[in-house]
Short mmCIF file of C-alpha atoms in Angstrom, two decimals:
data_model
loop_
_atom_site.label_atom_id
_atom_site.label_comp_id
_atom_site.label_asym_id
_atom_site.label_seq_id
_atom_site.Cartn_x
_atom_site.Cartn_y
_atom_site.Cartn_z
CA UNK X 1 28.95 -34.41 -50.49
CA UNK X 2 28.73 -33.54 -46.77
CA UNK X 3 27.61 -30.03 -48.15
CA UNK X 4 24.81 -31.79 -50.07
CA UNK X 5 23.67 -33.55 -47.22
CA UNK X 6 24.00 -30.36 -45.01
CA UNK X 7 21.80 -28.41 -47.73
CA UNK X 8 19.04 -31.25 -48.20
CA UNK X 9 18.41 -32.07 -44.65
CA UNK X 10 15.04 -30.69 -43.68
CA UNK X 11 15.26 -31.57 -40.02
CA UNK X 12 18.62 -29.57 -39.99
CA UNK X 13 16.47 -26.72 -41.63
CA UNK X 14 13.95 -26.70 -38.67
CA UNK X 15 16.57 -26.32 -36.31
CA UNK X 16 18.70 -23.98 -38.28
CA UNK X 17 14.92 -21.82 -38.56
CA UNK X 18 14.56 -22.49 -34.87
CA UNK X 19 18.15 -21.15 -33.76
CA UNK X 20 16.86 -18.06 -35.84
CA UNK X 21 13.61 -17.22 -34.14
CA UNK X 22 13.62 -13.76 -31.90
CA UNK X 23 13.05 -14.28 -28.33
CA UNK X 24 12.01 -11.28 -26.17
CA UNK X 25 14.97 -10.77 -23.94
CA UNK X 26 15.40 -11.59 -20.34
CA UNK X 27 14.69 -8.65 -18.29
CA UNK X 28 18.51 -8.88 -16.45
CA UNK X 29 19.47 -8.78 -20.57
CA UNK X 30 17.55 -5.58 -20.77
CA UNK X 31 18.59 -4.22 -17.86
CA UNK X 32 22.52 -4.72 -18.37
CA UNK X 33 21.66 -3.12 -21.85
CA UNK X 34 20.34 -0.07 -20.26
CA UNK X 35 23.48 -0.16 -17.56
CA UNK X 36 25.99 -0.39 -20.81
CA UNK X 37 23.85 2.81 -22.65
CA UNK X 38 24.09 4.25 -19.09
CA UNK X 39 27.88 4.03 -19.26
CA UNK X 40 27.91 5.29 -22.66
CA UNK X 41 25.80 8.67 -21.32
CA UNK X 42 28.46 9.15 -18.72
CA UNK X 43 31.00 10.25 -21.93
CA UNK X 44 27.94 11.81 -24.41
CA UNK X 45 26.14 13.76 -21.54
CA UNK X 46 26.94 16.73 -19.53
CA UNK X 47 27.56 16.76 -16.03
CA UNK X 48 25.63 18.44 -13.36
CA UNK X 49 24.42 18.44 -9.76
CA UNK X 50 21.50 20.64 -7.99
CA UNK X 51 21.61 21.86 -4.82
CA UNK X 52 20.09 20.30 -2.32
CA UNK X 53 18.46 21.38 0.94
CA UNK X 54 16.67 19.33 4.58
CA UNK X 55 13.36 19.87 4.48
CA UNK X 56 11.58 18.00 7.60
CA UNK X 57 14.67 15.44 7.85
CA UNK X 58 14.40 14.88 4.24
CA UNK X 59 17.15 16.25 1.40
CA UNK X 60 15.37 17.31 -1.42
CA UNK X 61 16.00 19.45 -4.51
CA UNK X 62 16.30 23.06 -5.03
CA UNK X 63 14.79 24.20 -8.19
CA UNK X 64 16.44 26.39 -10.29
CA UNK X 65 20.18 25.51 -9.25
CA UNK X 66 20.95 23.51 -11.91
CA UNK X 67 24.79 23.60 -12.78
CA UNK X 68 27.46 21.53 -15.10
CA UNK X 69 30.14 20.05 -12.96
CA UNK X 70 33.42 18.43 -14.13
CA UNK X 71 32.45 14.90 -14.75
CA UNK X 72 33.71 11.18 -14.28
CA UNK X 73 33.11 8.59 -17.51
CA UNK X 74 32.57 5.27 -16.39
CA UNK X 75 35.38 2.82 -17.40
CA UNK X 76 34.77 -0.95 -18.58
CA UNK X 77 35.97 -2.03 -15.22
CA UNK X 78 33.38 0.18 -13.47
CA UNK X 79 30.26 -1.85 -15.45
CA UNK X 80 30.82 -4.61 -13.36
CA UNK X 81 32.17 -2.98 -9.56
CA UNK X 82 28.69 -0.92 -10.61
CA UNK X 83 26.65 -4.53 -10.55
CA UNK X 84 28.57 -5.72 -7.14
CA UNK X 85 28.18 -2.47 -5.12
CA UNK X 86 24.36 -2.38 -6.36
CA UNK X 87 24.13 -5.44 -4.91
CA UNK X 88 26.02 -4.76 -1.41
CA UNK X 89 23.94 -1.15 -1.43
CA UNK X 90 20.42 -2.62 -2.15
CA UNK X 91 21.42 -5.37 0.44
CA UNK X 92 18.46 -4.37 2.56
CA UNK X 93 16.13 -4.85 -0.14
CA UNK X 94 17.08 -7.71 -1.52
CA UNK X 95 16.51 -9.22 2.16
CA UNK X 96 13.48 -7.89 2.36
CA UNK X 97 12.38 -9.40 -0.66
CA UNK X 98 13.61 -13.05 0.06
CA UNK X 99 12.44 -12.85 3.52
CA UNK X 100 9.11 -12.05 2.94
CA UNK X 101 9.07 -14.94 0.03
CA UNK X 102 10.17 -17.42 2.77
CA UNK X 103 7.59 -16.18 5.50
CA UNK X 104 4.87 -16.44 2.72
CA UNK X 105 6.04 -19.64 1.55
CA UNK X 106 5.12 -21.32 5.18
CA UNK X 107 1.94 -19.79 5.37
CA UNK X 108 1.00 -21.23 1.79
CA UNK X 109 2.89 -24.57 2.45
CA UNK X 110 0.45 -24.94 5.79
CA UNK X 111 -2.86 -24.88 3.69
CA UNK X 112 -4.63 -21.99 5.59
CA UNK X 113 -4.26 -19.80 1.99
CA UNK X 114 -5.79 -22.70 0.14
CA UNK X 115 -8.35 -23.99 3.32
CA UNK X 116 -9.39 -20.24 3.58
CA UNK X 117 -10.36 -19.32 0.01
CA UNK X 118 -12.52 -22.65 -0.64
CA UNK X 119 -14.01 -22.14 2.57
CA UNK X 120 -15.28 -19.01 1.17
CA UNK X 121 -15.92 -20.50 -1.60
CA UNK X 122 -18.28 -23.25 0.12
CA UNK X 123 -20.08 -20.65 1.92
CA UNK X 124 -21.24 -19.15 -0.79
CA UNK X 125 -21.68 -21.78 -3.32
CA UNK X 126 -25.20 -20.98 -5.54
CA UNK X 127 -25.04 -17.46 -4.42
CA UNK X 128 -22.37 -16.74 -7.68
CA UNK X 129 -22.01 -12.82 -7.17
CA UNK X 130 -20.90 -12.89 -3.55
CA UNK X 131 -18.39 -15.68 -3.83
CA UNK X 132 -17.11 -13.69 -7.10
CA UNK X 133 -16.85 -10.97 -4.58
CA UNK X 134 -15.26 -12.49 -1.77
CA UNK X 135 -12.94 -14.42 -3.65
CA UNK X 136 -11.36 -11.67 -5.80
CA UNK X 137 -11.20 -9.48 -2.36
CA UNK X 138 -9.32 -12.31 -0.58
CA UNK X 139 -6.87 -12.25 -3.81
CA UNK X 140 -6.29 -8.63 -3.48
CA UNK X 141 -5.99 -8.33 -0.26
CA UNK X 142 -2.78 -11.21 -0.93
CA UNK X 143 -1.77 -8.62 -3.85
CA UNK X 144 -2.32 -5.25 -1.69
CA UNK X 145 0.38 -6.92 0.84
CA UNK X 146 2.54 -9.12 -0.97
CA UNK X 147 1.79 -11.84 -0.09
CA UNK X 148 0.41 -13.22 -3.04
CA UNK X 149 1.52 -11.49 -6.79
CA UNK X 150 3.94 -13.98 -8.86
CA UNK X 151 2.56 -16.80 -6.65
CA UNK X 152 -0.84 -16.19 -7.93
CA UNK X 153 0.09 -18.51 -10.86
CA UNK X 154 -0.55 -22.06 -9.10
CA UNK X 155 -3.80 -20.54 -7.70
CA UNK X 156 -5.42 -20.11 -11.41
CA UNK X 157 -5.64 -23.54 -11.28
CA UNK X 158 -8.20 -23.14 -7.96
CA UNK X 159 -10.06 -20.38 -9.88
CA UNK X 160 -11.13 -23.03 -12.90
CA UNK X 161 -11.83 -25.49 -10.00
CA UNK X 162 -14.41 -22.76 -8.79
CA UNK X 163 -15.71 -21.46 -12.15
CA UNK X 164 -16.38 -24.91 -13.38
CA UNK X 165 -18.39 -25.55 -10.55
CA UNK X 166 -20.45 -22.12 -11.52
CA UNK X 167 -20.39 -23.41 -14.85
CA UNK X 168 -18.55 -20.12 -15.95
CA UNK X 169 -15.40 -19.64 -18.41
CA UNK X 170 -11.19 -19.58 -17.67
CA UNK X 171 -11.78 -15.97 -18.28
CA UNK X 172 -13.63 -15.35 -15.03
CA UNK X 173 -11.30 -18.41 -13.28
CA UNK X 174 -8.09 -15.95 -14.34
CA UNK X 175 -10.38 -12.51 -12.95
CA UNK X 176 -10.87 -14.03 -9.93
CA UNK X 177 -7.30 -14.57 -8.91
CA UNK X 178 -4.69 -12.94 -11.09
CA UNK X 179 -6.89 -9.88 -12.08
CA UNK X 180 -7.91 -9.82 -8.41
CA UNK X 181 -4.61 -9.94 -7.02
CA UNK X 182 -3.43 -6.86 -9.35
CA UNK X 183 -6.38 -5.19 -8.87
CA UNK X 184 -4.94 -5.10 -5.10
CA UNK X 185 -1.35 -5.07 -6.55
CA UNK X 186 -2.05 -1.84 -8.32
CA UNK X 187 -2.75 0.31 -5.07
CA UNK X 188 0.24 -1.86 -2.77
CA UNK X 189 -1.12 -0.11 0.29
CA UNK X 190 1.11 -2.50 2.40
CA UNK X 191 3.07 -4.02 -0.32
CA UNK X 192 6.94 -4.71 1.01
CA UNK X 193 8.35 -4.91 -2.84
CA UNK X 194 6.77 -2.34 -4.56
CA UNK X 195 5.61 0.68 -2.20
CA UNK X 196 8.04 -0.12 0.56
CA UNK X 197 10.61 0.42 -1.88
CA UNK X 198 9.93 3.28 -3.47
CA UNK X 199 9.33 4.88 -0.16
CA UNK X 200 12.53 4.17 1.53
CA UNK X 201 13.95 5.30 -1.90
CA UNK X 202 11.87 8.64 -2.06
CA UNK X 203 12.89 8.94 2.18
CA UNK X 204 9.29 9.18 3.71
CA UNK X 205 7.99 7.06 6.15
CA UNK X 206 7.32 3.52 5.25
CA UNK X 207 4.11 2.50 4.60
CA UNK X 208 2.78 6.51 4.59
CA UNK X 209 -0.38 7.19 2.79
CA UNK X 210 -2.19 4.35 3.92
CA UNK X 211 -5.89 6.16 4.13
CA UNK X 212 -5.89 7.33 0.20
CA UNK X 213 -4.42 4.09 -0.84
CA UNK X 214 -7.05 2.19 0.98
CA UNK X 215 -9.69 4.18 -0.83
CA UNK X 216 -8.32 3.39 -3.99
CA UNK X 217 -8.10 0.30 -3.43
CA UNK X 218 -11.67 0.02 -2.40
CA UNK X 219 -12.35 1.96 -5.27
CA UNK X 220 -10.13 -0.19 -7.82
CA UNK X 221 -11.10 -3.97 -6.57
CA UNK X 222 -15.21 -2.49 -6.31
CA UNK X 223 -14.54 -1.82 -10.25
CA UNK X 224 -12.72 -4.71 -10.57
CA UNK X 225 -15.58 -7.04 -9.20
CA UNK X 226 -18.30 -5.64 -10.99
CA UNK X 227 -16.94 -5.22 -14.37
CA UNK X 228 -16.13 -9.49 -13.35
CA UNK X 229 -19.68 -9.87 -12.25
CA UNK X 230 -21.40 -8.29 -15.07
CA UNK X 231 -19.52 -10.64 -17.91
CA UNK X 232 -20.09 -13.31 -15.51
CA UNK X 233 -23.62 -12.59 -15.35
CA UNK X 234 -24.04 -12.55 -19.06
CA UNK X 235 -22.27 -16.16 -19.53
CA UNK X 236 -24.18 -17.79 -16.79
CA UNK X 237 -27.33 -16.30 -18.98
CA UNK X 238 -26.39 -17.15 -22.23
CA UNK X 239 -23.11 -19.63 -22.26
CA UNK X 240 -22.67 -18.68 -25.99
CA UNK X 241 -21.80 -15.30 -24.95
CA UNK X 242 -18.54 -16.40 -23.38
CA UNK X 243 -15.71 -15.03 -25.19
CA UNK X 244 -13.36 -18.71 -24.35
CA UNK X 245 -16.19 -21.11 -24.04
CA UNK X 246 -17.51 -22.68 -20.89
CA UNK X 247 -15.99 -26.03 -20.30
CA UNK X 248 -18.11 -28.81 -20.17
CA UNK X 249 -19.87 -29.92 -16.84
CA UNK X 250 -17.09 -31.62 -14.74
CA UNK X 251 -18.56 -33.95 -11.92
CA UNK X 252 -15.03 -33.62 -9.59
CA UNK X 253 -15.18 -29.50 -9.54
CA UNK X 254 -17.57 -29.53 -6.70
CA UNK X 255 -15.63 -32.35 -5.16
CA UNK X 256 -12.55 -30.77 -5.31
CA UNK X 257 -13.67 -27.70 -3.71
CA UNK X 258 -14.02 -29.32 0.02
CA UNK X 259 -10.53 -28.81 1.56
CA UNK X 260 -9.94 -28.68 5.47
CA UNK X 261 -9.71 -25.27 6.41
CA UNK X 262 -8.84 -26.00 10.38
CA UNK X 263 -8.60 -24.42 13.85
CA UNK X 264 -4.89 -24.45 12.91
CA UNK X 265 -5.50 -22.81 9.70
CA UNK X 266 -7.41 -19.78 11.26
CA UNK X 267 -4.89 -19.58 13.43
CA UNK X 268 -2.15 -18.72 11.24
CA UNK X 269 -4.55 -17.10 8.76
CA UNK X 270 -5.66 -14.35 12.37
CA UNK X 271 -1.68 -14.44 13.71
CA UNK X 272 -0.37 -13.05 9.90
CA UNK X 273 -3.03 -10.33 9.83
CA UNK X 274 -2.20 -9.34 13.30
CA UNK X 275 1.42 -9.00 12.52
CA UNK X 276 0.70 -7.34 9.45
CA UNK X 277 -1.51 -4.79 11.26
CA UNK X 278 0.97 -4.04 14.44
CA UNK X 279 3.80 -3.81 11.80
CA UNK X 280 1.95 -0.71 10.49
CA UNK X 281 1.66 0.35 14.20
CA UNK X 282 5.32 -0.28 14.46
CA UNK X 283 6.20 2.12 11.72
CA UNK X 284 3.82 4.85 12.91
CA UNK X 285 4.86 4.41 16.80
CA UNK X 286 8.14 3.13 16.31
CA UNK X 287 9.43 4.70 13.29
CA UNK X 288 10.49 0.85 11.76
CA UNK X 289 12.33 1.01 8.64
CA UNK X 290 12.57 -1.47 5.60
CA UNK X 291 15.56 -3.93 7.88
CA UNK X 292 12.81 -3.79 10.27
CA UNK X 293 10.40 -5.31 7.98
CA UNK X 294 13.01 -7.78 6.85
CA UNK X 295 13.49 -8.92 10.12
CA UNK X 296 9.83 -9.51 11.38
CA UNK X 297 9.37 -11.54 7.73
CA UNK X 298 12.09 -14.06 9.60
CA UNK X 299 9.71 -14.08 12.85
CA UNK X 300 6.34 -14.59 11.14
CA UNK X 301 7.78 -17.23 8.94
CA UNK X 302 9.18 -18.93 12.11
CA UNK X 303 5.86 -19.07 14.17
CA UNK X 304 4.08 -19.60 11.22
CA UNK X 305 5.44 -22.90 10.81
CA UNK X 306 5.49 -23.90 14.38
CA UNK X 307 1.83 -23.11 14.43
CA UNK X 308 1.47 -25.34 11.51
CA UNK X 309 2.86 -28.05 13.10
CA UNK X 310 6.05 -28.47 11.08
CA UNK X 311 9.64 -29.69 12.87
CA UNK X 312 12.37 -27.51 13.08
CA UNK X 313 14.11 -28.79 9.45
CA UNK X 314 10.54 -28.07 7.58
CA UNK X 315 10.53 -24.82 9.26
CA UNK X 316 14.01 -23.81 7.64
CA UNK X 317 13.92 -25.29 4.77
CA UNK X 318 10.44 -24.64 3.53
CA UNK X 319 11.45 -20.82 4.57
CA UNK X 320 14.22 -21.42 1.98
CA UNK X 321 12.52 -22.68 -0.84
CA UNK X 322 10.43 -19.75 -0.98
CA UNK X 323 13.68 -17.29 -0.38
CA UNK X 324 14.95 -19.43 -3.66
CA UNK X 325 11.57 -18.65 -5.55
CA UNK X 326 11.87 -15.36 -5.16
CA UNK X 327 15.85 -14.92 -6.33
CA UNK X 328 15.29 -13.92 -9.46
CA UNK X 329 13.24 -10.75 -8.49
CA UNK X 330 15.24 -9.99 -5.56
CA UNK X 331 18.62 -9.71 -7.52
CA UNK X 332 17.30 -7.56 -10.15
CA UNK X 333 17.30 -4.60 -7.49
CA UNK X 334 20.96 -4.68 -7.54
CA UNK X 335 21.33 -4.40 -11.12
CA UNK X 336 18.95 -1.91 -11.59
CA UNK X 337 20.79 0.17 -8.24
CA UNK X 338 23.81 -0.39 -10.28
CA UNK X 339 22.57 1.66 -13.34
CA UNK X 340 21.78 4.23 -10.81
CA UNK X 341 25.13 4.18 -8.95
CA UNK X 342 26.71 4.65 -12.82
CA UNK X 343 24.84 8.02 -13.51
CA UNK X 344 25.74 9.22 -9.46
CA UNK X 345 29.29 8.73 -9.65
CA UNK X 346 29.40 10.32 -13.20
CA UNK X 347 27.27 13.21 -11.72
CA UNK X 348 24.46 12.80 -14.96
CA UNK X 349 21.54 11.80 -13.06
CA UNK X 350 20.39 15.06 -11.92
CA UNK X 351 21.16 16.04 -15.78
CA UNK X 352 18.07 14.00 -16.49
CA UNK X 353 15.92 14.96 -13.68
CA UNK X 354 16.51 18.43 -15.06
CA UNK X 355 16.15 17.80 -18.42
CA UNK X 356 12.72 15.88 -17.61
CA UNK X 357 11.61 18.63 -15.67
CA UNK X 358 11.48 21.25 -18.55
CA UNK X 359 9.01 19.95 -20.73
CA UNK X 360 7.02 19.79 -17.35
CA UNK X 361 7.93 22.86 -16.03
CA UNK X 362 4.58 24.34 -18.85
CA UNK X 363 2.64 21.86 -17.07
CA UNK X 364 -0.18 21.68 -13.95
CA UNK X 365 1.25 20.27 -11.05
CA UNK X 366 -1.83 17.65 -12.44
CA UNK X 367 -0.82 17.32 -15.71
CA UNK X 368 2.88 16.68 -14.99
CA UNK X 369 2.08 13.57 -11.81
CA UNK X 370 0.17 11.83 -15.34
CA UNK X 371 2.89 12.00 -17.46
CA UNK X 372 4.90 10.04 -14.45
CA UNK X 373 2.19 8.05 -14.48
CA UNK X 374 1.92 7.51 -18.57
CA UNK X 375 5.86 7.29 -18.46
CA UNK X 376 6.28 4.80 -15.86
CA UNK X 377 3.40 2.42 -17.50
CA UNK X 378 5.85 2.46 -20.60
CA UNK X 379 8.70 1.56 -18.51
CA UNK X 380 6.96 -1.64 -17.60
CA UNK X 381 6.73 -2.69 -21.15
CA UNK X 382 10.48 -3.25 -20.57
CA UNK X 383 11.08 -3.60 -16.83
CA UNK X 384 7.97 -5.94 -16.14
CA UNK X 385 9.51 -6.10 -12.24
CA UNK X 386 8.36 -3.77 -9.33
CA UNK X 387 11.12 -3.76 -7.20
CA UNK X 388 13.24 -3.03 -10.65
CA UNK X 389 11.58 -0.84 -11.59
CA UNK X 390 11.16 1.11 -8.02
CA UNK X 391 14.99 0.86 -8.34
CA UNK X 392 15.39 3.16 -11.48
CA UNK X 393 12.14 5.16 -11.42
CA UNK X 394 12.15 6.72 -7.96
CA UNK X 395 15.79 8.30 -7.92
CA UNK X 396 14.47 10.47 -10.80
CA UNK X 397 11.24 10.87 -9.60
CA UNK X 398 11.64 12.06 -6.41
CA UNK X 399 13.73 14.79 -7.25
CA UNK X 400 11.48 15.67 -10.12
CA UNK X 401 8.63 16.00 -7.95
CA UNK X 402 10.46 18.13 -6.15
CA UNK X 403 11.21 20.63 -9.02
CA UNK X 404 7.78 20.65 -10.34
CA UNK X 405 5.95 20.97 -7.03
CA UNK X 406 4.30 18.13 -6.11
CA UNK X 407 4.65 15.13 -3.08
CA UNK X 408 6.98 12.39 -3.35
CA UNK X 409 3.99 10.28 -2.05
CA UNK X 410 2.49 11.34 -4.99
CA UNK X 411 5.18 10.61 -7.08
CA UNK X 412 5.46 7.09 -5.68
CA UNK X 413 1.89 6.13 -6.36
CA UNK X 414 2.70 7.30 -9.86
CA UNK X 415 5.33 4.81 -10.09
CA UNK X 416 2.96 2.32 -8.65
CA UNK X 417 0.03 2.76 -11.33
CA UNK X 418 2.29 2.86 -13.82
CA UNK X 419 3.87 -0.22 -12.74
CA UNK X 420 0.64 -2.13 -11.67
CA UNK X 421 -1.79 -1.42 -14.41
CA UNK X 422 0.14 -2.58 -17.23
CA UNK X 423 1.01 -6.07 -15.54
CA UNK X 424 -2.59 -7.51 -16.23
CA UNK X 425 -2.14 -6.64 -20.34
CA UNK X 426 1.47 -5.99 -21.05
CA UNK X 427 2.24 -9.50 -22.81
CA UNK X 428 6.36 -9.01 -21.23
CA UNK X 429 4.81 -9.98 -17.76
CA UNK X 430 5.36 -13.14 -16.81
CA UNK X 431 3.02 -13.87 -14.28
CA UNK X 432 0.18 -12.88 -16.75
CA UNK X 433 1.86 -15.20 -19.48
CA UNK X 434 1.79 -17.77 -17.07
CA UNK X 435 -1.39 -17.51 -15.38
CA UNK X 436 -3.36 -17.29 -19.12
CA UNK X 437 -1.45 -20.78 -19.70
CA UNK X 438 -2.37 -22.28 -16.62
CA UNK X 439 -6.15 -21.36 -17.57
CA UNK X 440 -6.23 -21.99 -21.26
CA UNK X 441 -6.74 -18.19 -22.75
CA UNK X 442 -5.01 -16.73 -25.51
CA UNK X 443 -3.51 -13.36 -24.26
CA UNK X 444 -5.32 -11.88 -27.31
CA UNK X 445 -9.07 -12.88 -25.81
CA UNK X 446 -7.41 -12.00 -22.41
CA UNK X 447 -6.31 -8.19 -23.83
CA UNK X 448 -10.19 -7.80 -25.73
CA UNK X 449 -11.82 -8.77 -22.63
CA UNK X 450 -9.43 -6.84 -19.97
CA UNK X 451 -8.82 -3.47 -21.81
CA UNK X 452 -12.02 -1.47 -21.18
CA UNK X 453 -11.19 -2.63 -17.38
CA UNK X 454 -7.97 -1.47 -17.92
CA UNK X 455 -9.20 1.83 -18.87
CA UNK X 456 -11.51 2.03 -15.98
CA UNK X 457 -8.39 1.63 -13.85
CA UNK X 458 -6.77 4.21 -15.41
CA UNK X 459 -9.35 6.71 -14.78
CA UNK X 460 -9.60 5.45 -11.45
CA UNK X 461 -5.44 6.77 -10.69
CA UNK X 462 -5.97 10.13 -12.68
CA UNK X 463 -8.53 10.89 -10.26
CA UNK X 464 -6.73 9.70 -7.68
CA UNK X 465 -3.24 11.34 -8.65
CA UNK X 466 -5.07 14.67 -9.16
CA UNK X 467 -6.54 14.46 -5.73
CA UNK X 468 -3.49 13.93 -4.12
CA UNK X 469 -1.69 16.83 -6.11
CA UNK X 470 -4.46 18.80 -4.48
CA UNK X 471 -4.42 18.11 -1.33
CA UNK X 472 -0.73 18.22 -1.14
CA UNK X 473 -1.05 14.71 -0.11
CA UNK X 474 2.07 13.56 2.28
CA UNK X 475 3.39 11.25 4.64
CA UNK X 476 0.37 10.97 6.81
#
């Protein structure tokens, strides 16, 4: 009887059919898989070191002397002392990454973000190209430093607030800010969680590079704006060309595109930029390193919030709610250092390095910084995180860049097109996922619509990549 009833139930079918649905897993799921194959390779593959040499302060690989070495298989014990002593070792990071959410938390929390982009936005209402422009440069500007990249997502919101005023589409409200913000993402030119990483991972100065990156990302955000403009353009012609729709005339968009934007606000707005600009003096003059960084993330946060008027309690704990946001992201350094800190004490990461390096070895010195670049775009498809993926990329590439005779600059912007590009169409990110639900747009519209952009970006790093390769680009 009770397996009658069981049987016969449809509502215990739906939930029976909903218990069986595939979910895409969890990217700390993916990465402990990857950790568990890694402890598997430390019994299946051969052990090996190369020798290593200083070159300017900096140890880097000798090619050619590549040797087996008696190894060390990882125990089951050893899986999880791996995750705790990635986590004590990628302390720094992790810091940095928490910090720098809290510090950007108070900024945002004191309305000089918000005041600053709809003051833009006022100032250029019925002149629809340059407030496209200025907007989307404001956004990845946030991107290019950090400041603004999974916190985009409540700002979509502001972007349909503007494009229903212009009578344009959610495509061009999610352009605006997301793509904007990637668009300055991609290049990272100051960006603590992405290229600060993989520079104090690949051991040249922090925050090297900076001319080339800003031309890309003039370059990038230029293309980025125009491709915008020119759909734009065609929807404010003919609304029937929109690929979404254009909403229908809202009364309350203009309205709710007057917010203060105070002395106060420009104050904080001037005071970050400052900071962020002597920081980059600091690291030149100074030689500051990534605890550096951590540290003045705790000081801007602090006067941030007294400029903003906020007591001592509001301070701290509006520091800590954006510490807490950013938790998540932070931890997943450790447990991708801890599939790292597997392969080093079984002595198989330079095994890989060398076995990567001999389908290259054919290669241009050209040819070989794209396929990091093609490679570490794949990665992303599973490791949709930047600091994560810093984490595992940049051991191997910096040693491979080594054997097949190129920069580790170049070798981290590699890492960081691969990583950046693929965030604005690979459905696994979540910002993306997020921000297209905010606005409205099915990720398939979003994909048709942002692919031949996607391309142009692409072209955009080979030519990039290949110039650095040939100018032996470095830490200048």
């Amino acid at each position: 009887m009770d397996a009658q009833t069981t049987t016969s139930d449809p509502s215990l079918k739906t939930e029976t059919s909903k218990k069986k649905k595939w979910e895409m897993p969890d990217t700390y799921v993916i990465l402990f898989l990857v950790l568990l194959l890694a402890v598997i390779a430390t019994y299946l593959v051969p052990a090996g070191s190369f020798e290593r040499e200083a070159v300017d302060g900096v140890e880097r690989v000798v090619p050619g002397t590549y040797a087996e070495t008696e190894g060390n298989p990882a125990g089951f014990m050893d899986i999880f002392l791996a995750l705790q002593t990635g986590m004590v070792q990628s302390g720094g990071l992790i810091f940095l990454v928490l910090f720098a959410g809290g510090a950007f938390e108070v900024v945002e929390r004191s309305g000089a973000i918000k005041g600053g982009i709809l003051r833009a936005v006022s100032k250029t209402q019925g002149k629809e190209f340059w407030l496209i422009a200025i907007v989307s440069v404001l956004f990845a500007l946030g991107g290019a430093v950090g400041a603004v990249a999974n916190s985009v997502i409540p700002f979509v919101a502001i972007g349909l607030i503007i494009t229903r005023a212009l009578k344009l589409d959610a495509l061009v409200a999610v352009s605006i800010t997301f793509g904007a913000t990637f668009a300055g993402f991609n290049v990272g030119f100051l960006n603590p969680y992405t290229v600060g990483i993989a520079q104090s991972i690949a051991d040249i100065p922090l925050f090297s590079g900076m001319a080339l990156r800003l031309i890309a990302f003039a370059v990038i955000v230029g293309a980025t704006i125009l491709y915008t403009w020119r759909y734009a353009k065609k929807v404010l012609d003919d609304p029937s060309k929109s690929l979404v729709g254009v909403a229908a005339e809202d009364s309350s968009a203009e309205e709710n595109l007057k917010a203060p934007f105070t002395a106060r606000h420009k104050l904080i707005l001037g005071f970050v930029g400052l900071s962020l600009l002597f920081f980059i003096y600091a690291t030149i003059q100074f030689k500051w390193t990534i605890d550096h960084m951590a540290a003045f993330f705790i000081i801007i946060g602090l006067v941030s919030g007294i400029m903003a008027g906020m007591n001592y309690n509001q301070v701290a704990l509006t520091f800590l709610e954006g510490c807490q946001k950013l938790v998540y992201g932070a931890l997943i350094i450790g447990v991708a250092r801890a599939i790292l800190i597997v392969m080093e004490d079984a002595s198989i990461l330079d095994t890989f390095v060398q076995a990567l390096s001999i389908p290259l070895e054919g290669l241009s010195p050209i040819l070989a910084t794209i396929g990091m670049f093609i490679s570490n775009a794949v990665l992303n498809f599973l490791v949709p995180s930047g600091s994560g993926q810093a984490m595992i990329s940049m051991p191997i590439l910096a040693p491979l860049a080594d054997m097949i005779g190129i920069t580790r600059q170049v070798a981290v912007q590699a890492y960081q097109f691969g990583d950046g590009f693929t965030n604005s169409i690979f459905p696994t990110s979540g910002p993306l996922m997020a921000s297209l639900a905010v606005a409205g747009v099915p990720w398939i519209k979003w994909a048709k619509w942002m692919l031949p952009l996607f391309l142009i970006w692409c072209v955009i790093a080979v030519i990039m990549l290949s110039v650095g390769v040939l100018i032996n680009w470095g830490p200048v």
